[in-house]
mmCIF file with all atom_site columns, C-alpha atoms in Angstrom:
data_model
loop_
_atom_site.group_PDB
_atom_site.id
_atom_site.type_symbol
_atom_site.label_atom_id
_atom_site.label_alt_id
_atom_site.label_comp_id
_atom_site.label_asym_id
_atom_site.label_entity_id
_atom_site.label_seq_id
_atom_site.pdbx_PDB_ins_code
_atom_site.Cartn_x
_atom_site.Cartn_y
_atom_site.Cartn_z
_atom_site.occupancy
_atom_site.B_iso_or_equiv
_atom_site.pdbx_formal_charge
_atom_site.auth_seq_id
_atom_site.auth_comp_id
_atom_site.auth_asym_id
_atom_site.auth_atom_id
_atom_site.pdbx_PDB_model_num
ATOM 1   C CA . MET A 1 1   ? 0.071   0.301  0.439   1.00 43.00 ? 1467 MET A CA 1
ATOM 2   C CA . GLY A 1 2   ? 1.358   3.482  -0.990  1.00 42.00 ? 1468 GLY A CA 1
ATOM 3   C CA . HIS A 1 3   ? 2.143   6.226  1.529   1.00 44.00 ? 1469 HIS A CA 1
ATOM 4   C CA . HIS A 1 4   ? -0.105  9.430  0.925   1.00 43.00 ? 1470 HIS A CA 1
ATOM 5   C CA . GLN A 1 5   ? 1.310   12.361 1.882   1.00 46.00 ? 1471 GLN A CA 1
ATOM 6   C CA . SER A 1 6   ? -1.276  15.036 2.919   1.00 45.00 ? 1472 SER A CA 1
ATOM 7   C CA . PRO A 1 7   ? -1.716  18.977 2.268   1.00 47.00 ? 1473 PRO A CA 1
ATOM 8   C CA . SER A 1 8   ? -0.684  19.634 5.255   1.00 48.00 ? 1474 SER A CA 1
ATOM 9   C CA . ASN A 1 9   ? 2.006   17.847 5.837   1.00 51.00 ? 1475 ASN A CA 1
ATOM 10  C CA . SER A 1 10  ? 3.408   18.796 2.506   1.00 54.00 ? 1476 SER A CA 1
ATOM 11  C CA . THR A 1 11  ? 3.475   22.509 3.676   1.00 58.00 ? 1477 THR A CA 1
ATOM 12  C CA . GLU A 1 12  ? 4.921   21.593 6.986   1.00 58.00 ? 1478 GLU A CA 1
ATOM 13  C CA . HIS A 1 13  ? 7.834   19.966 5.211   1.00 56.00 ? 1479 HIS A CA 1
ATOM 14  C CA . ASP A 1 14  ? 8.395   23.146 2.660   1.00 68.00 ? 1480 ASP A CA 1
ATOM 15  C CA . ASP A 1 15  ? 8.100   25.173 6.273   1.00 68.00 ? 1481 ASP A CA 1
ATOM 16  C CA . HIS A 1 16  ? 10.827  22.877 7.792   1.00 70.00 ? 1482 HIS A CA 1
ATOM 17  C CA . ASP A 1 17  ? 13.110  22.954 4.510   1.00 80.00 ? 1483 ASP A CA 1
ATOM 18  C CA . LEU A 1 18  ? 12.833  26.769 4.928   1.00 79.00 ? 1484 LEU A CA 1
ATOM 19  C CA . VAL A 1 19  ? 13.565  26.961 8.274   1.00 81.00 ? 1485 VAL A CA 1
ATOM 20  C CA . ALA A 1 20  ? 16.754  24.668 7.279   1.00 83.00 ? 1486 ALA A CA 1
ATOM 21  C CA . ASP A 1 21  ? 17.723  26.680 4.294   1.00 84.00 ? 1487 ASP A CA 1
ATOM 22  C CA . ARG A 1 22  ? 17.570  30.061 6.473   1.00 83.00 ? 1488 ARG A CA 1
ATOM 23  C CA . LEU A 1 23  ? 19.678  28.244 8.681   1.00 85.00 ? 1489 LEU A CA 1
ATOM 24  C CA . ALA A 1 24  ? 22.337  26.790 6.526   1.00 85.00 ? 1490 ALA A CA 1
ATOM 25  C CA . ALA A 1 25  ? 22.441  30.184 4.912   1.00 85.00 ? 1491 ALA A CA 1
ATOM 26  C CA . GLU A 1 26  ? 22.797  32.113 8.284   1.00 85.00 ? 1492 GLU A CA 1
ATOM 27  C CA . LEU A 1 27  ? 25.751  30.008 9.329   1.00 84.00 ? 1493 LEU A CA 1
ATOM 28  C CA . GLY A 1 28  ? 27.464  30.216 6.146   1.00 83.00 ? 1494 GLY A CA 1
ATOM 29  C CA . LEU A 1 29  ? 27.462  34.229 6.422   1.00 80.00 ? 1495 LEU A CA 1
ATOM 30  C CA . GLU A 1 30  ? 28.621  34.001 9.318   1.00 84.00 ? 1496 GLU A CA 1
ATOM 31  C CA . ASP A 1 31  ? 31.754  31.614 8.592   1.00 82.00 ? 1497 ASP A CA 1
ATOM 32  C CA . ILE A 1 32  ? 32.413  34.110 5.402   1.00 80.00 ? 1498 ILE A CA 1
ATOM 33  C CA . ILE A 1 33  ? 32.539  36.926 7.926   1.00 80.00 ? 1499 ILE A CA 1
ATOM 34  C CA . LYS A 1 34  ? 34.815  35.139 10.442  1.00 80.00 ? 1500 LYS A CA 1
ATOM 35  C CA . PHE A 1 35  ? 37.109  34.200 7.514   1.00 77.00 ? 1501 PHE A CA 1
ATOM 36  C CA . SER A 1 36  ? 37.073  37.565 6.024   1.00 74.00 ? 1502 SER A CA 1
ATOM 37  C CA . ALA A 1 37  ? 37.925  38.591 9.176   1.00 73.00 ? 1503 ALA A CA 1
ATOM 38  C CA . SER A 1 38  ? 40.640  36.953 9.986   1.00 72.00 ? 1504 SER A CA 1
ATOM 39  C CA . ARG A 1 39  ? 42.244  37.433 6.920   1.00 67.00 ? 1505 ARG A CA 1
ATOM 40  C CA . ARG A 1 40  ? 42.278  40.997 7.087   1.00 64.00 ? 1506 ARG A CA 1
ATOM 41  C CA . ALA A 1 41  ? 43.628  40.594 10.729  1.00 61.00 ? 1507 ALA A CA 1
ATOM 42  C CA . ALA A 1 42  ? 46.387  38.564 9.268   1.00 59.00 ? 1508 ALA A CA 1
ATOM 43  C CA . ALA A 1 43  ? 46.669  41.020 6.199   1.00 53.00 ? 1509 ALA A CA 1
ATOM 44  C CA . GLU A 1 44  ? 46.563  38.253 3.673   1.00 53.00 ? 1510 GLU A CA 1
ATOM 45  C CA . THR A 1 45  ? 44.451  39.961 0.593   1.00 54.00 ? 1511 THR A CA 1
ATOM 46  C CA . GLN A 1 46  ? 44.219  37.771 -2.221  1.00 62.00 ? 1512 GLN A CA 1
ATOM 47  C CA . PHE A 1 47  ? 42.155  39.849 -5.012  1.00 66.00 ? 1513 PHE A CA 1
ATOM 48  C CA . ASP A 1 48  ? 40.358  36.910 -6.589  1.00 71.00 ? 1514 ASP A CA 1
ATOM 49  C CA . ASP A 1 49  ? 39.451  35.289 -3.138  1.00 71.00 ? 1515 ASP A CA 1
ATOM 50  C CA . GLU A 1 50  ? 37.920  38.465 -1.835  1.00 74.00 ? 1516 GLU A CA 1
ATOM 51  C CA . ILE A 1 51  ? 35.650  38.908 -4.516  1.00 79.00 ? 1517 ILE A CA 1
ATOM 52  C CA . ALA A 1 52  ? 34.647  34.819 -4.703  1.00 78.00 ? 1518 ALA A CA 1
ATOM 53  C CA . LEU A 1 53  ? 34.143  35.571 -1.001  1.00 77.00 ? 1519 LEU A CA 1
ATOM 54  C CA . TYR A 1 54  ? 31.795  38.570 -1.371  1.00 79.00 ? 1520 TYR A CA 1
ATOM 55  C CA . ARG A 1 55  ? 29.918  36.640 -4.350  1.00 84.00 ? 1521 ARG A CA 1
ATOM 56  C CA . GLN A 1 56  ? 29.341  34.092 -1.537  1.00 83.00 ? 1522 GLN A CA 1
ATOM 57  C CA . LEU A 1 57  ? 28.296  36.707 1.016   1.00 82.00 ? 1523 LEU A CA 1
ATOM 58  C CA . GLU A 1 58  ? 25.631  37.899 -1.483  1.00 86.00 ? 1524 GLU A CA 1
ATOM 59  C CA . MET A 1 59  ? 24.558  35.019 -2.419  1.00 86.00 ? 1525 MET A CA 1
ATOM 60  C CA . PHE A 1 60  ? 24.038  33.735 1.188   1.00 84.00 ? 1526 PHE A CA 1
ATOM 61  C CA . ASP A 1 61  ? 22.314  37.143 1.946   1.00 83.00 ? 1527 ASP A CA 1
ATOM 62  C CA . ASP A 1 62  ? 19.922  37.029 -0.848  1.00 85.00 ? 1528 ASP A CA 1
ATOM 63  C CA . ALA A 1 63  ? 18.777  33.271 0.031   1.00 85.00 ? 1529 ALA A CA 1
ATOM 64  C CA . ILE A 1 64  ? 17.807  34.727 3.457   1.00 84.00 ? 1530 ILE A CA 1
ATOM 65  C CA . LYS A 1 65  ? 15.957  37.868 2.171   1.00 85.00 ? 1531 LYS A CA 1
ATOM 66  C CA . THR A 1 66  ? 13.888  35.248 0.025   1.00 86.00 ? 1532 THR A CA 1
ATOM 67  C CA . ILE A 1 67  ? 13.295  33.130 2.575   1.00 86.00 ? 1533 ILE A CA 1
ATOM 68  C CA . ASP A 1 68  ? 12.301  36.154 4.768   1.00 85.00 ? 1534 ASP A CA 1
ATOM 69  C CA . ASP A 1 69  ? 9.943   37.584 1.748   1.00 86.00 ? 1535 ASP A CA 1
ATOM 70  C CA . HIS A 1 70  ? 8.417   34.248 1.167   1.00 85.00 ? 1536 HIS A CA 1
ATOM 71  C CA . ASP A 1 71  ? 7.306   34.017 5.112   1.00 84.00 ? 1537 ASP A CA 1
ATOM 72  C CA . THR A 1 72  ? 5.811   37.547 4.863   1.00 84.00 ? 1538 THR A CA 1
ATOM 73  C CA . ALA A 1 73  ? 3.991   36.991 1.745   1.00 84.00 ? 1539 ALA A CA 1
ATOM 74  C CA . GLU A 1 74  ? 2.590   33.493 3.413   1.00 85.00 ? 1540 GLU A CA 1
ATOM 75  C CA . ILE A 1 75  ? 1.524   35.402 6.140   1.00 86.00 ? 1541 ILE A CA 1
ATOM 76  C CA . LEU A 1 76  ? -0.241  37.854 4.054   1.00 81.00 ? 1542 LEU A CA 1
ATOM 77  C CA . SER A 1 77  ? -1.592  35.481 1.906   1.00 83.00 ? 1543 SER A CA 1
ATOM 78  C CA . HIS A 1 78  ? -3.340  33.569 5.336   1.00 84.00 ? 1544 HIS A CA 1
ATOM 79  C CA . ALA A 1 79  ? -4.946  37.024 6.740   1.00 82.00 ? 1545 ALA A CA 1
ATOM 80  C CA . ILE A 1 80  ? -6.446  37.980 3.316   1.00 80.00 ? 1546 ILE A CA 1
ATOM 81  C CA . ASP A 1 81  ? -7.397  34.243 2.997   1.00 82.00 ? 1547 ASP A CA 1
ATOM 82  C CA . ARG A 1 82  ? -9.193  34.893 6.599   1.00 85.00 ? 1548 ARG A CA 1
ATOM 83  C CA . GLY A 1 83  ? -10.349 38.343 5.975   1.00 81.00 ? 1549 GLY A CA 1
ATOM 84  C CA . LEU A 1 84  ? -12.224 37.388 2.757   1.00 81.00 ? 1550 LEU A CA 1
ATOM 85  C CA . LEU A 1 85  ? -13.705 34.739 4.596   1.00 84.00 ? 1551 LEU A CA 1
ATOM 86  C CA . ARG A 1 86  ? -14.952 37.048 7.372   1.00 86.00 ? 1552 ARG A CA 1
ATOM 87  C CA . ILE A 1 87  ? -16.559 39.017 4.906   1.00 83.00 ? 1553 ILE A CA 1
ATOM 88  C CA . GLU A 1 88  ? -18.282 36.171 2.735   1.00 85.00 ? 1554 GLU A CA 1
ATOM 89  C CA . SER A 1 89  ? -19.636 35.287 6.358   1.00 88.00 ? 1555 SER A CA 1
ATOM 90  C CA . LEU A 1 90  ? -20.636 39.291 6.882   1.00 87.00 ? 1556 LEU A CA 1
ATOM 91  C CA . SER A 1 91  ? -22.236 39.410 3.381   1.00 86.00 ? 1557 SER A CA 1
ATOM 92  C CA . ALA A 1 92  ? -24.542 35.955 4.076   1.00 90.00 ? 1558 ALA A CA 1
ATOM 93  C CA . GLN A 1 93  ? -25.802 37.574 7.688   1.00 92.00 ? 1559 GLN A CA 1
ATOM 94  C CA . THR A 1 94  ? -26.510 41.421 5.725   1.00 90.00 ? 1560 THR A CA 1
ATOM 95  C CA . ALA A 1 95  ? -28.447 39.282 3.323   1.00 92.00 ? 1561 ALA A CA 1
ATOM 96  C CA . GLN A 1 96  ? -30.327 37.570 6.004   1.00 94.00 ? 1562 GLN A CA 1
ATOM 97  C CA . ASP A 1 97  ? -30.783 40.875 8.242   1.00 93.00 ? 1563 ASP A CA 1
ATOM 98  C CA . ASP A 1 98  ? -32.217 42.501 4.528   1.00 93.00 ? 1564 ASP A CA 1
ATOM 99  C CA . ARG A 1 99  ? -34.458 39.639 4.252   1.00 93.00 ? 1565 ARG A CA 1
ATOM 100 C CA . ARG A 1 100 ? -35.700 40.377 7.922   1.00 93.00 ? 1566 ARG A CA 1
ATOM 101 C CA . ALA A 1 101 ? -36.241 43.653 7.298   1.00 92.00 ? 1567 ALA A CA 1
ATOM 102 C CA . ALA A 1 102 ? -37.660 42.726 4.288   1.00 93.00 ? 1568 ALA A CA 1
ATOM 103 C CA . LEU A 1 103 ? -39.874 40.851 5.743   1.00 94.00 ? 1569 LEU A CA 1
ATOM 104 C CA . ALA A 1 104 ? -40.903 43.228 8.929   1.00 92.00 ? 1570 ALA A CA 1
ATOM 105 C CA . LEU A 1 105 ? -41.747 45.960 6.168   1.00 91.00 ? 1571 LEU A CA 1
ATOM 106 C CA . SER A 1 106 ? -44.210 44.006 4.347   1.00 92.00 ? 1572 SER A CA 1
ATOM 107 C CA . ASP A 1 107 ? -46.053 42.952 7.741   1.00 93.00 ? 1573 ASP A CA 1
ATOM 108 C CA . THR A 1 108 ? -45.745 46.195 9.780   1.00 92.00 ? 1574 THR A CA 1
ATOM 109 C CA . GLY A 1 109 ? -45.423 48.550 6.703   1.00 90.00 ? 1575 GLY A CA 1
ATOM 110 C CA . GLU A 1 110 ? -42.460 49.995 9.024   1.00 91.00 ? 1576 GLU A CA 1
ATOM 111 C CA . LEU A 1 111 ? -38.589 49.246 8.447   1.00 90.00 ? 1577 LEU A CA 1
ATOM 112 C CA . PRO A 1 112 ? -36.616 47.921 11.351  1.00 91.00 ? 1578 PRO A CA 1
ATOM 113 C CA . PRO A 1 113 ? -33.716 49.657 12.318  1.00 93.00 ? 1579 PRO A CA 1
ATOM 114 C CA . ARG A 1 114 ? -30.573 48.807 10.348  1.00 92.00 ? 1580 ARG A CA 1
ATOM 115 C CA . SER A 1 115 ? -28.333 45.925 12.461  1.00 92.00 ? 1581 SER A CA 1
ATOM 116 C CA . GLU A 1 116 ? -24.808 46.234 13.090  1.00 91.00 ? 1582 GLU A CA 1
ATOM 117 C CA . VAL A 1 117 ? -23.624 44.127 10.197  1.00 89.00 ? 1583 VAL A CA 1
ATOM 118 C CA . GLN A 1 118 ? -25.633 46.258 7.630   1.00 89.00 ? 1584 GLN A CA 1
ATOM 119 C CA . LYS A 1 119 ? -24.217 49.536 8.640   1.00 89.00 ? 1585 LYS A CA 1
ATOM 120 C CA . LEU A 1 120 ? -20.667 47.929 9.011   1.00 86.00 ? 1586 LEU A CA 1
ATOM 121 C CA . MET A 1 121 ? -20.783 46.770 5.578   1.00 86.00 ? 1587 MET A CA 1
ATOM 122 C CA . ASP A 1 122 ? -21.793 50.119 4.157   1.00 85.00 ? 1588 ASP A CA 1
ATOM 123 C CA . HIS A 1 123 ? -18.636 51.279 5.329   1.00 86.00 ? 1589 HIS A CA 1
ATOM 124 C CA . PRO A 1 124 ? -16.793 52.626 2.060   1.00 87.00 ? 1590 PRO A CA 1
ATOM 125 C CA . ILE A 1 125 ? -13.295 51.261 2.735   1.00 86.00 ? 1591 ILE A CA 1
ATOM 126 C CA . LEU A 1 126 ? -15.121 47.717 3.210   1.00 82.00 ? 1592 LEU A CA 1
ATOM 127 C CA . GLN A 1 127 ? -17.452 48.742 0.256   1.00 84.00 ? 1593 GLN A CA 1
ATOM 128 C CA . ALA A 1 128 ? -14.350 49.263 -2.144  1.00 85.00 ? 1594 ALA A CA 1
ATOM 129 C CA . PHE A 1 129 ? -12.361 46.337 -1.089  1.00 81.00 ? 1595 PHE A CA 1
ATOM 130 C CA . ILE A 1 130 ? -15.302 44.062 -1.744  1.00 80.00 ? 1596 ILE A CA 1
ATOM 131 C CA . GLN A 1 131 ? -15.824 45.468 -5.234  1.00 82.00 ? 1597 GLN A CA 1
ATOM 132 C CA . SER A 1 132 ? -12.011 45.292 -6.109  1.00 82.00 ? 1598 SER A CA 1
ATOM 133 C CA . TYR A 1 133 ? -12.397 41.397 -5.061  1.00 77.00 ? 1599 TYR A CA 1
ATOM 134 C CA . LEU A 1 134 ? -15.206 40.728 -7.206  1.00 77.00 ? 1600 LEU A CA 1
ATOM 135 C CA . LEU A 1 135 ? -13.981 42.334 -9.880  1.00 79.00 ? 1601 LEU A CA 1
ATOM 136 C CA . LYS A 1 136 ? -10.809 40.335 -9.467  1.00 77.00 ? 1602 LYS A CA 1
ATOM 137 C CA . LYS A 1 137 ? -12.845 37.351 -8.882  1.00 72.00 ? 1603 LYS A CA 1
ATOM 138 C CA . ALA A 1 138 ? -15.048 38.190 -12.252 1.00 72.00 ? 1604 ALA A CA 1
ATOM 139 C CA . GLY A 1 139 ? -12.088 38.484 -14.364 1.00 71.00 ? 1605 GLY A CA 1
ATOM 140 C CA . MET A 1 140 ? -10.643 35.127 -13.219 1.00 60.00 ? 1606 MET A CA 1
ATOM 141 C CA . VAL A 1 141 ? -13.431 33.346 -13.921 1.00 54.00 ? 1607 VAL A CA 1
ATOM 142 C CA . ALA A 1 142 ? -13.724 35.230 -17.415 1.00 53.00 ? 1608 ALA A CA 1
ATOM 143 C CA . SER A 1 143 ? -9.978  34.486 -18.362 1.00 53.00 ? 1609 SER A CA 1
ATOM 144 C CA . ARG A 1 144 ? -10.956 30.926 -17.368 1.00 49.00 ? 1610 ARG A CA 1
ATOM 145 C CA . ARG A 1 145 ? -13.750 30.943 -19.692 1.00 49.00 ? 1611 ARG A CA 1
ATOM 146 C CA . ILE A 1 146 ? -11.750 32.115 -22.813 1.00 47.00 ? 1612 ILE A CA 1
ATOM 147 C CA . LEU A 1 147 ? -9.141  28.960 -21.950 1.00 47.00 ? 1613 LEU A CA 1
ATOM 148 C CA . LEU A 1 148 ? -11.467 26.979 -21.720 1.00 44.00 ? 1614 LEU A CA 1
ATOM 149 C CA . PRO A 1 149 ? -12.408 24.459 -25.271 1.00 45.00 ? 1615 PRO A CA 1
ATOM 150 C CA . LYS A 1 150 ? -15.510 24.877 -26.252 1.00 47.00 ? 1616 LYS A CA 1
ATOM 151 C CA . VAL A 1 151 ? -17.726 22.025 -26.029 1.00 44.00 ? 1617 VAL A CA 1
#
């Protein structure tokens, strides 16, 4: 029977790889700095070696920055996903509140006060975010339609 790795295990494995890669880059960076300092102290300067060390130093520094950028992007992505889920939940609650208001209006002839969620959903910043999200979502759907073969 084959072993199947779940997506969460894959993500955890990727995270461990990134942590290990970052640690290796930091240790390499420290080694180069120590070696370079010891060579300067001994007054042995060989131009080609110094250039090679400097390039390795840049490579390790770039690796650390790339890993840090990946971590930041992942954190932002999760935050955006949570925000979108919350907006979808608020939108569903607003739809329920709107239905209750419509029923109350038809029963009593009076519109009840707006709920806190209805007021929140009318906030200009939230409205702009929702409109932007819906336009992007519609664009993704439209682009998928273009790519799909006609049956």
